[in-house]
Coordinates of C-alpha atoms in Angstrom, one line a residue:
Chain A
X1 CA -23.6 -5.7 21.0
X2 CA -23.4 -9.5 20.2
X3 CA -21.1 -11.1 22.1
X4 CA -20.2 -8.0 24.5
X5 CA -16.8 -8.2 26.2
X6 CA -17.0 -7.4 30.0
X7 CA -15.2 -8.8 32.9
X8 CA -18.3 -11.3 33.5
X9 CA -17.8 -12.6 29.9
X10 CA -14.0 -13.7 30.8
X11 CA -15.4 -15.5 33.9
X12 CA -18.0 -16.9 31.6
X13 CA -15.9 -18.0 29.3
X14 CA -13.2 -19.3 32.1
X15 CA -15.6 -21.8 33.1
X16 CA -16.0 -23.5 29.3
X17 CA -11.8 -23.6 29.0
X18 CA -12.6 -20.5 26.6
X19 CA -13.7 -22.6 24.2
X20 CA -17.0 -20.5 23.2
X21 CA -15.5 -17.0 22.2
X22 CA -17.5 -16.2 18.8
X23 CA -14.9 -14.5 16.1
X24 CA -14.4 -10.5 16.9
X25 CA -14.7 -9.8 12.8
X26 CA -17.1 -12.0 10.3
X27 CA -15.1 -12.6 7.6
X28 CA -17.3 -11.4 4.6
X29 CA -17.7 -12.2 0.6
X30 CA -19.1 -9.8 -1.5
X31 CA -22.5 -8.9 -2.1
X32 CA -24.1 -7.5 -5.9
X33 CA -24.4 -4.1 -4.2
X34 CA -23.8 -2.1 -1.4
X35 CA -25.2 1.6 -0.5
X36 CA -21.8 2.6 0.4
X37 CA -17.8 1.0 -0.1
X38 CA -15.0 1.8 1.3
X39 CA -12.0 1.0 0.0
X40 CA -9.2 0.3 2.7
X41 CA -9.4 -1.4 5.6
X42 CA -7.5 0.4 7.6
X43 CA -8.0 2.5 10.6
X44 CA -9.8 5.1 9.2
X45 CA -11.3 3.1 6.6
X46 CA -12.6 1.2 9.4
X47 CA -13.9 4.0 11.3
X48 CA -15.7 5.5 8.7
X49 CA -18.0 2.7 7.9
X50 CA -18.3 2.1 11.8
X51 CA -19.8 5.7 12.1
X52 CA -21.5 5.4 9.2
X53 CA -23.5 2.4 10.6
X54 CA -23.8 4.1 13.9
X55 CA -24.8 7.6 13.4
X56 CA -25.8 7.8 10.4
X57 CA -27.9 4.9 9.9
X58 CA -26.4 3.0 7.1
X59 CA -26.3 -0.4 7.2
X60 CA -25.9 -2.0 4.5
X61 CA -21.9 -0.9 3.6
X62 CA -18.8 -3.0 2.5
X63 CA -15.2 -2.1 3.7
X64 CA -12.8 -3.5 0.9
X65 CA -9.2 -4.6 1.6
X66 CA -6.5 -5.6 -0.2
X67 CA -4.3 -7.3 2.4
X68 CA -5.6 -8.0 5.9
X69 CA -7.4 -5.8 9.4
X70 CA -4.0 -4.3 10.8
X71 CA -1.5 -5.5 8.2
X72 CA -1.3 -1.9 6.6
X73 CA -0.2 1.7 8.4
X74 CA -2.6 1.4 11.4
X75 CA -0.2 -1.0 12.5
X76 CA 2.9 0.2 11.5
X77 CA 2.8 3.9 12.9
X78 CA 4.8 4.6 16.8
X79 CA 1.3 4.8 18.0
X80 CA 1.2 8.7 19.8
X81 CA -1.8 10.9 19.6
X82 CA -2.4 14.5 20.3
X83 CA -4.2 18.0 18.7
X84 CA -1.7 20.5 19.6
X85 CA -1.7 21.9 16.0
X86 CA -1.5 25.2 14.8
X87 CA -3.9 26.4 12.7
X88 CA -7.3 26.6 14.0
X89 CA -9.2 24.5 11.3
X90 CA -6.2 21.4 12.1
X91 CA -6.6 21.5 15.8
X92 CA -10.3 21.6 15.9
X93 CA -9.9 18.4 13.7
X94 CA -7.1 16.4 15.5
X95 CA -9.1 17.5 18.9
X96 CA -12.3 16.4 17.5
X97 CA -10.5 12.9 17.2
X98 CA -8.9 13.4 21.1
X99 CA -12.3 13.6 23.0
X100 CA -13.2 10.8 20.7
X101 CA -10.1 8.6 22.0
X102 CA -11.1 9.3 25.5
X103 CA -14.1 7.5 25.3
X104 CA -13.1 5.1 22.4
X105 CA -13.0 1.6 24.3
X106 CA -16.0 2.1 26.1
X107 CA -17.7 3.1 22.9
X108 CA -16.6 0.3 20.5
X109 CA -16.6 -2.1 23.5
X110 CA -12.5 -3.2 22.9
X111 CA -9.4 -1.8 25.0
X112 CA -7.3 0.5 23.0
X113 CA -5.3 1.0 25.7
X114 CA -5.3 4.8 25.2
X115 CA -2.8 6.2 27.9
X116 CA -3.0 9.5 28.3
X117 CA 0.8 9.8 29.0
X118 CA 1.1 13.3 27.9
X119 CA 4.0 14.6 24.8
X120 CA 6.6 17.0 25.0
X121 CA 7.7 18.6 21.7
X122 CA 11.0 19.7 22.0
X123 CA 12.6 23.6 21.1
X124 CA 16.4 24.0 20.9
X125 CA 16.9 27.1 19.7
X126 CA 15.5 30.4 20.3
X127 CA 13.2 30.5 17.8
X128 CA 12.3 27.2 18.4
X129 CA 10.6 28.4 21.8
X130 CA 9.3 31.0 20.4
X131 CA 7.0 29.0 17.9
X132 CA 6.2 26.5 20.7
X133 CA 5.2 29.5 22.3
X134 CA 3.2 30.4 19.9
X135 CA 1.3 26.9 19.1
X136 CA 1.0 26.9 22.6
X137 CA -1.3 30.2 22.7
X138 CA -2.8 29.1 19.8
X139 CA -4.0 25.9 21.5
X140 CA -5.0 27.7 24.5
X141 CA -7.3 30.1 22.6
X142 CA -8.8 26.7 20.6
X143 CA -9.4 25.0 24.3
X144 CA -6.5 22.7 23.8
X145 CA -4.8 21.9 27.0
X146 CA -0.9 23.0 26.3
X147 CA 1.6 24.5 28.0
X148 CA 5.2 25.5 28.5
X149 CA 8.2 23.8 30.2
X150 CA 11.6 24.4 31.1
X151 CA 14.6 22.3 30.5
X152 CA 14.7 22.5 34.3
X153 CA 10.7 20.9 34.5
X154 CA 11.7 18.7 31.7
X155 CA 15.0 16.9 33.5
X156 CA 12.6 16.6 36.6
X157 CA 9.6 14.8 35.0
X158 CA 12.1 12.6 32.5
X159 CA 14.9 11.7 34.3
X160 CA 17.3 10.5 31.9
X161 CA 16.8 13.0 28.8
X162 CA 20.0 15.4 28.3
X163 CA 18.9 18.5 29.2
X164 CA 23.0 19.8 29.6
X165 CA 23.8 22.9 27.9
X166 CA 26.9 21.6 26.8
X167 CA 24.7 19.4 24.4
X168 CA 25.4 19.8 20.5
X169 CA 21.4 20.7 20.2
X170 CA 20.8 21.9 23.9
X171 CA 16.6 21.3 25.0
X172 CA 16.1 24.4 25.9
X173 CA 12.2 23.8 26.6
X174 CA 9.0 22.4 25.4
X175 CA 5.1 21.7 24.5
X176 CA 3.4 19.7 26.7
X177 CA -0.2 18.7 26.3
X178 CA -0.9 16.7 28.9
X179 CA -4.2 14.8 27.6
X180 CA -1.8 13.6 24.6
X181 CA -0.6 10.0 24.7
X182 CA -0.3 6.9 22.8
X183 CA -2.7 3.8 22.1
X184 CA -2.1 0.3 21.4
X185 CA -3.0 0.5 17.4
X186 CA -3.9 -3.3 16.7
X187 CA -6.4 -2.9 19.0
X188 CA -7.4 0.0 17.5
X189 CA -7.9 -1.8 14.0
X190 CA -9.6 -4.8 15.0
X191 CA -11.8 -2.8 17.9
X192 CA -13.5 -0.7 15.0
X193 CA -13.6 -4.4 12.6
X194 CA -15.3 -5.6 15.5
X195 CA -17.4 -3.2 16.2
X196 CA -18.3 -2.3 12.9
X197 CA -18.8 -6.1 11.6
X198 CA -21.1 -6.4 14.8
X199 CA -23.2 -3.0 13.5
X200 CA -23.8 -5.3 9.9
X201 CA -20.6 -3.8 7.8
X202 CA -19.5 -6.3 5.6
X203 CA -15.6 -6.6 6.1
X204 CA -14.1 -8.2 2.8
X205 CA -10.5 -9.1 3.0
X206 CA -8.2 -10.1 0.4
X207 CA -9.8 -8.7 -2.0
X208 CA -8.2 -5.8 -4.4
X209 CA -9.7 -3.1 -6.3
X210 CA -8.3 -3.2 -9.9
X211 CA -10.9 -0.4 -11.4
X212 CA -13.6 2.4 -10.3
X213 CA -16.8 2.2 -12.6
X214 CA -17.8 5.6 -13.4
X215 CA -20.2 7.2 -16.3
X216 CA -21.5 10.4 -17.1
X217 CA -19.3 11.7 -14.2
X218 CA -21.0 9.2 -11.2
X219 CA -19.4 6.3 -9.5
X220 CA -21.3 3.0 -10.2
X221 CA -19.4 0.5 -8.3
X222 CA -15.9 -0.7 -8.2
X223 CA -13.9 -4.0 -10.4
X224 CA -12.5 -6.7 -7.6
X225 CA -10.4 -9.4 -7.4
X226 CA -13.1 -11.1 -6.2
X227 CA -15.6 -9.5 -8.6
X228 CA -17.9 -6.3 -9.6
X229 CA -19.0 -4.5 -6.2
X230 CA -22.0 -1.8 -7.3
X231 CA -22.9 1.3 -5.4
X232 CA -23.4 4.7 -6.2
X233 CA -21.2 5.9 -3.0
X234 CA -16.9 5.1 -2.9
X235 CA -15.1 6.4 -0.6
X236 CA -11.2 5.8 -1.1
X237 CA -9.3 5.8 2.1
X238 CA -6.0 4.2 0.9
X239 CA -2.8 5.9 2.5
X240 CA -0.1 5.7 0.7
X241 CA -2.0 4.0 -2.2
X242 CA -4.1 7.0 -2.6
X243 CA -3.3 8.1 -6.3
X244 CA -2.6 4.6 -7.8
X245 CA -6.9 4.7 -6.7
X246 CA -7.8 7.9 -7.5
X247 CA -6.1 7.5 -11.1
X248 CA -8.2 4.4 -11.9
X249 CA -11.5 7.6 -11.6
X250 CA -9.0 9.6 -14.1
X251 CA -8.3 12.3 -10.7
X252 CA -4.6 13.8 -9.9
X253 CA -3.7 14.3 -6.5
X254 CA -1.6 16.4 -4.9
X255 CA 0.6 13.6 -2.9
X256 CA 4.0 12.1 -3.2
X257 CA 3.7 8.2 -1.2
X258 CA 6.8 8.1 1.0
X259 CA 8.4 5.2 2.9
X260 CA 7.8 6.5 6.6
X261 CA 10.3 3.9 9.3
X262 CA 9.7 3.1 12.7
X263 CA 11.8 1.1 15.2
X264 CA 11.5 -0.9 18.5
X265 CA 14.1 -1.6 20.8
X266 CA 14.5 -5.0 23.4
X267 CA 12.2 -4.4 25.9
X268 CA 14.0 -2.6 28.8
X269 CA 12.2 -2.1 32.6
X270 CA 10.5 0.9 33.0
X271 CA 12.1 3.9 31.8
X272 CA 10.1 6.6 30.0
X273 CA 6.7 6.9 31.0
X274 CA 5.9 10.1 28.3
X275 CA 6.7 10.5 24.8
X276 CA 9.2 12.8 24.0
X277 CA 9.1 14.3 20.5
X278 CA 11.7 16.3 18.3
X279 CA 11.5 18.1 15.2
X280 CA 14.7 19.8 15.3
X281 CA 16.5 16.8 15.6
X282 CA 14.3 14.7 13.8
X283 CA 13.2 11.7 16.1
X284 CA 10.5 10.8 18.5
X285 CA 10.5 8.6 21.2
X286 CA 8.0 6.5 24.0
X287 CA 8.0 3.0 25.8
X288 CA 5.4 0.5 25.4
X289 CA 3.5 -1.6 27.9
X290 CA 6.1 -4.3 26.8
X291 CA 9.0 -2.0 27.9
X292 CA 10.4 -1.5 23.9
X293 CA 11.5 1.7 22.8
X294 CA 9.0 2.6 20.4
X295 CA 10.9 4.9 17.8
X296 CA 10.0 7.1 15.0
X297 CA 11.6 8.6 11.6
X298 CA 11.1 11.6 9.3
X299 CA 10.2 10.1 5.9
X300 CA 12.9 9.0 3.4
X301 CA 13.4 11.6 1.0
X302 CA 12.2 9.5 -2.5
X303 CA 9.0 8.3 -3.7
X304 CA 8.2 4.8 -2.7
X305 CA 6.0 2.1 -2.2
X306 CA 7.7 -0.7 -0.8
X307 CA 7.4 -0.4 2.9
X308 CA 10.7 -0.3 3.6
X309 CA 13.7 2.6 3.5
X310 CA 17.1 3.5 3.7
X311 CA 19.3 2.7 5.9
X312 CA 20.9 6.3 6.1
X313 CA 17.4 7.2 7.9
X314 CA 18.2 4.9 10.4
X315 CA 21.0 6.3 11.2
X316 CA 20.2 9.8 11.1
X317 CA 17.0 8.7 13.5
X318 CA 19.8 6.9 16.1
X319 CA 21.7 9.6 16.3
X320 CA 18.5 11.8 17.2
X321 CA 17.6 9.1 20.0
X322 CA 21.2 9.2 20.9
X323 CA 21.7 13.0 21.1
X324 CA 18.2 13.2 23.1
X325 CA 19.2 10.1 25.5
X326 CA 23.0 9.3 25.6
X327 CA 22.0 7.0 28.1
X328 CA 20.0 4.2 25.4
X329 CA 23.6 4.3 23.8
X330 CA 23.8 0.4 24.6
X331 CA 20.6 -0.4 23.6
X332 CA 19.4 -2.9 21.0
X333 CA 16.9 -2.3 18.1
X334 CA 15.2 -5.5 17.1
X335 CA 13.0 -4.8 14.6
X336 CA 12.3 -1.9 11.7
X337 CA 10.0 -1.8 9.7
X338 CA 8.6 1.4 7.2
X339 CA 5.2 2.5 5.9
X340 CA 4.0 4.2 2.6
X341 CA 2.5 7.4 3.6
X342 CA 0.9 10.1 1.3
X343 CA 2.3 13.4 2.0
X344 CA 0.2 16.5 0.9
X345 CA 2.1 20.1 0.0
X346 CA 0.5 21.2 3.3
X347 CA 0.5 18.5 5.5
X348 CA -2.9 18.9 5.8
X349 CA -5.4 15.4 4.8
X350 CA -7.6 15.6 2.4
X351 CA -10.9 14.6 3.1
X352 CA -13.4 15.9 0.9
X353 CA -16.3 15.7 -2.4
X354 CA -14.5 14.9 -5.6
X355 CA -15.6 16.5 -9.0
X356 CA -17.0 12.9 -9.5
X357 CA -20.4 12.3 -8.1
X358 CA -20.3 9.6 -5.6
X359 CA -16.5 9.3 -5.1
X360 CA -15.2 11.0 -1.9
X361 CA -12.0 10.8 -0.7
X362 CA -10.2 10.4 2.9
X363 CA -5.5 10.9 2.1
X364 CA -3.3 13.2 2.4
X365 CA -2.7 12.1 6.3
X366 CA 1.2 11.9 5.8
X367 CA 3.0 10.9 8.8
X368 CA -0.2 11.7 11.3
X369 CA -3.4 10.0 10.4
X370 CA -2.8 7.4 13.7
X371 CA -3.9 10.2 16.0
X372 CA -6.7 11.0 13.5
X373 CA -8.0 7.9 13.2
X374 CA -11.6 8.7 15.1
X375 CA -12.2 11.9 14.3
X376 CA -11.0 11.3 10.5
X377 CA -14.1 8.0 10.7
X378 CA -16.2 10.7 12.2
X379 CA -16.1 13.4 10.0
X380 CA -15.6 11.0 6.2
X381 CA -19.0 9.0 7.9
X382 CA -20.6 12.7 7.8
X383 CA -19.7 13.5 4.3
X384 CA -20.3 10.4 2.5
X385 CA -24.3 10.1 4.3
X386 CA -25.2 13.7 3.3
X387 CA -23.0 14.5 0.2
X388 CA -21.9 17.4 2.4
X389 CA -18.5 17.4 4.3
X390 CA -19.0 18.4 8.2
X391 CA -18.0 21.8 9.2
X392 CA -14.7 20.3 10.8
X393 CA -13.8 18.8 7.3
X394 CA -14.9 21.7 5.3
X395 CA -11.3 23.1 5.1
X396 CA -9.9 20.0 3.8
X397 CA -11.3 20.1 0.3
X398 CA -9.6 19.0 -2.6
X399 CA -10.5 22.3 -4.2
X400 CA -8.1 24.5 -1.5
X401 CA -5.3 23.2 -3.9
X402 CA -6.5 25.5 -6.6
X403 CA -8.4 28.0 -4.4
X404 CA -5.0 28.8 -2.3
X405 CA -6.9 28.1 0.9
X406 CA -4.1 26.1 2.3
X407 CA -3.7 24.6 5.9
X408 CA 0.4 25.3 6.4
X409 CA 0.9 22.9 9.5
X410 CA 4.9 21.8 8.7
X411 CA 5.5 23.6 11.9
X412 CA 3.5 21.2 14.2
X413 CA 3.7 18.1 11.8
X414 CA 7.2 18.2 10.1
X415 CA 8.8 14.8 11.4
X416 CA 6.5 15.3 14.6
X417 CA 3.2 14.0 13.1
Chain B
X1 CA 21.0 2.8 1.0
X2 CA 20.3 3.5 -3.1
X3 CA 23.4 3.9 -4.6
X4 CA 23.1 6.3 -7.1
X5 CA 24.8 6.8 -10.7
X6 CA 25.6 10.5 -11.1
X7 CA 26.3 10.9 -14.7
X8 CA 29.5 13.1 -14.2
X9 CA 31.2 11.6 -10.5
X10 CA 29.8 8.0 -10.9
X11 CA 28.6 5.6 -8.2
X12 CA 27.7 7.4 -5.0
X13 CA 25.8 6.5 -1.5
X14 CA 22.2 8.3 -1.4
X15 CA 23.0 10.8 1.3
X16 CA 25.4 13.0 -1.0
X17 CA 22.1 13.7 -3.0
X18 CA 19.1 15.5 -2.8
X19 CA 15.3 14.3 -4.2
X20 CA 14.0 16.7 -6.5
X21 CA 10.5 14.7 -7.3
X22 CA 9.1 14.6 -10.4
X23 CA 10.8 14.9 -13.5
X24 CA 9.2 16.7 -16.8
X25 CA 7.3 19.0 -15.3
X26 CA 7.5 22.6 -17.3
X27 CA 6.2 25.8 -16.1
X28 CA 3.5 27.4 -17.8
X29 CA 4.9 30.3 -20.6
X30 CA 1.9 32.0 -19.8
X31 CA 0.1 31.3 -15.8
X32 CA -2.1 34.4 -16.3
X33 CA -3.7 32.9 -18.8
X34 CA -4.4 29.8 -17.0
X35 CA -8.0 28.9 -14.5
X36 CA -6.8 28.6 -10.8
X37 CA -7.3 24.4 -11.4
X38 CA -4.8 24.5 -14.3
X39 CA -2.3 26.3 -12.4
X40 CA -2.9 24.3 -9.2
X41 CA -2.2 21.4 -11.5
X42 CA 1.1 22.9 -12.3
X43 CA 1.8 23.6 -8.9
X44 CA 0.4 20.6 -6.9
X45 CA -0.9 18.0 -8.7
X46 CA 1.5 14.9 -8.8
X47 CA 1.6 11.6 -10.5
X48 CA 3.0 9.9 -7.6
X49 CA 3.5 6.7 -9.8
X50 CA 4.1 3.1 -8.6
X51 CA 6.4 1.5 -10.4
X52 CA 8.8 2.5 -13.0
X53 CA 9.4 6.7 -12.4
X54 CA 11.7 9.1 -13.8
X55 CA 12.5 11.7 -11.2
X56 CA 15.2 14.5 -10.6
X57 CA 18.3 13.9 -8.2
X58 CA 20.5 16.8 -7.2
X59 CA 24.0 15.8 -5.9
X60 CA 23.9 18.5 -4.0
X61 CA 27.5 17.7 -1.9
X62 CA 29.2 16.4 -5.0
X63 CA 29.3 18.0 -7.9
X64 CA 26.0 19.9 -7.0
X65 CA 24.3 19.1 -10.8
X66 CA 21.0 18.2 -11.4
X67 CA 20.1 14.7 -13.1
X68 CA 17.7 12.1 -13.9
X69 CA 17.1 9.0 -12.9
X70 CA 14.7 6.2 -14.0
X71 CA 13.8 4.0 -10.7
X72 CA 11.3 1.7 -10.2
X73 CA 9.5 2.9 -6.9
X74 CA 8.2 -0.3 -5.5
X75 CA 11.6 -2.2 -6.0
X76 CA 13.9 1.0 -5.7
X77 CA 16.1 -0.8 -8.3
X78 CA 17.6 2.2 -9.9
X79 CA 17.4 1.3 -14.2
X80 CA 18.8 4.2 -15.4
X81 CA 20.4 7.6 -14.8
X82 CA 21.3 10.2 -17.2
X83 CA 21.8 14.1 -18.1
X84 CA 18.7 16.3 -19.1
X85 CA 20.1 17.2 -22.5
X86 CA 19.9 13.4 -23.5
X87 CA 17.0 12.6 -26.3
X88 CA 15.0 10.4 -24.8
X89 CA 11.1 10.7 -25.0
X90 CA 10.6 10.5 -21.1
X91 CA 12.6 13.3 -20.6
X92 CA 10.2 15.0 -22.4
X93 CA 7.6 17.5 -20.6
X94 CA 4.8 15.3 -19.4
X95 CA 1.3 15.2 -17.6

């Protein structure tokens, strides 16, 4: 790797006032033609053309963004990751994207401060516990680390959560895989840029798709703001923006885009050193390095694509926090911000052949694709070099929406993506 | 916070209503007759559109009636709200 970040490379660069660091990301212009585009530079986006370039051998690929590296989703998510899903062919997937986490920074040579801080996903009610039970066997019998906890364990490993029965929702127990955690997602953005720019992936910023060229049923290329891009491959990884794209190829999709809202409190000393996740009562919590709370929403009802949401979700979110942690009663939120995230019927992505030669799609993610964001590179990388999705992606065709092969994971994604 | 237009109570905060999605969509007279894409499309397939949208609202803890509303979804200005037996060509079944 050019320009290899290491602890001798700070000292290096310590001695000339750090006045030789090279850019992380070359800031590309188009070429005529490319043997593969992605459109969206966003995590996965970014992943996909990283392993692409790595293990597939494809070199000569442009990654296409509308705004700016990190100014979409990637950065705009509360940052946890895990695979303790339900079904078999979603955990395989999610845990696919775990091990690659754990050896992420080492492998794209940028800290993504991955902290494996373990999450708790909260039952109060009976038959909350018994599907936590459940997901928890499941996981087991997947090789998932998981396991089940008491309010009693609970109180003793987060000291200030309400775990009183006298509580309007009392925690009666939990999920806890501990190889779960969170991961600082800039990094994670501008690591695989990096990385991937470094590999010969042309990253081209600023620049919007306004048309897909297609003929006799196979992509040609795509229509820019800064031009005509050619290549017979296209692979639309787009979030929330995902059928505004896939209508310029003439495709529905099974998504509605949602405003998803996240918050972050002053920063506060040490408090929370897990993340602690709810579906019943519809919030989910963790600290940062910085010491904000880092806080997270279920979607606003509506249709929407202007990254921000109402402020009755807000409110219904505090009141979660609050019921959870009566003692953050005082504290301050100082910023809020929302994403457009493309729900499917099953919560399950999409990533998958289309009926259009050449086009191949990567959606669907609703409020989880951060934890994804390896694996999701991983496995789109596999299916755009051989025309072929990888055995993990299989299940996640576009066809299982007239097939009836769905992947129902509400119960482990719901609000707690 | 939308503040929504129910045609029969008037102006009203978002949380008294419920999303219903997508308005116009009509249910196949006859789904055996349909290929398992066409009724997928029926069943899944969305338009999901940016900008100007007609969708259904359901004030579910007011009068509990069903009703449209023309909003743009990028803005979230709310243009126009009105009952389903209105002529008006959007209201009208639609791919």
């Amino acid at each position: 790797m050019k320009n290899k970040y290491s602890a001798l490379s700070l000292i290096k660069n310590a001695f000339t006032n750090n006045k030789n660091w090279k850019p992380a990301i070359k800031n590309a212009e188009p070429k005529k033609s490319y043997d593969a585009i992605i459109v969206g530079g966003g995590g996965h986006g970014l992943a996909t053309a990283f392993y692409l370039a790595k293990n597939h051998g494809i070199k000569n690929i442009a990654v296409v963004e509308k705004g700016w590296i990190g100014g979409g989703n990637t950065a705009r998510n509360t940052t946890i990751v895990r695979s303790n899903y339900l079904w078999t062919e979603a955990s395989l997937l999610y845990e696919k994207s775990l091990k690659l986490w754990e050896g992420l920074s080492r492998e794209i040579n940028f800290n993504v401060m991955f902290s494996q801080r373990g999450v708790y996903n909260l039952g109060h009610t009976l038959q909350d516990m018994r599907d936590i039970e459940r997901r928890v066997s499941a996981n087991r019998l997947n090789g998932i680390d998981a396991e089940v906890v008491n309010a009693e364990q609970i109180k003793k490993e987060i000291p200030y959560i309400n775990t009183s029965s006298s509580a309007r929702y009392p925690i009666l127990g939990a999920s806890l895989q501990k190889r779960a955690g969170v991961a600082r997602h800039d990094a994670v953005a501008w690591g695989f840029a990096r990385a991937a720019s470094d590999l010969g992936v042309d990253i081209i910023q600023q620049c919007e798709v306004t048309d897909i060229i297609k003929s006799n049923n196979q992509i040609h290329g795509i229509e820019t703001s800064k031009g005509r891009i050619e290549s017979n491959k296209v692979g639309l990884v787009v979030a929330g923006h995902a059928s505004v794209l896939a209508a310029m190829a003439n495709l529905r999709l099974p998504l509605e885009s949602h405003p998803l809202q996240a918050y972050v409190s002053e920063p506060l000393k040490p408090v929370l050193d897990t993340v602690v996740m709810s579906n019943a009562v519809h919030g989910y919590i963790s600290q940062s390095d910085k010491g904000e709370l880092v806080i997270g929403a279920g979607i606003d009802p509506y249709i929407g694509y202007g990254q921000k949401g109402s402020f009755c979700t807000i409110e219904h979110c505090m009141q979660a926090i609050m019921e959870l942690f009566p003692y953050f009663s005082r504290v301050r939120m100082l910023r809020q911000w929302g994403g457009i995230v493309d729900v499917s019927p099953d919560a399950c992505p999409i990533i998958s052949k289309t009926p259009i030669n050449g086009l191949y799609l990567n959606c669907g993610w609703g409020t989880g694709g951060f934890k994804a964001t390896p694996g999701s590179g991983w496995v789109f990388a596999h299916t755009l070099a051989n025309d072929e999705p990888h055995q993990l992606n299989a299940p996640f065709s576009l066809e299982r929406f007239s097939t009836g092969a769905l992947i129902d994971e509400h119960g482990a994604a719901a609000v707690a993506h | 916070m939308l503040l929504i237009n129910c045609p029969w109570c008037g102006e009203r905060d978002e949380t008294e209503f419920s999303y219903g999605g997508e308005a116009g969509i009509v249910r196949p007279e006859n789904p055996e007759i349909l290929s398992d894409e066409e009724w997928g499309d029926y069943l899944f397939m969305r338009k999901n559109t940016k900008g100007v949208f007609t969708e259904q609202w359901n004030h579910s803890s007011g009068c509990r009636q069903w009703f449209l509303v023309k909003r743009d979804t990028v803005t979230y200005k709310i243009i126009d709200s009105y009952k389903f037996d209105r002529s008006d060509s959007e209201n009208k079944g639609s791919k």
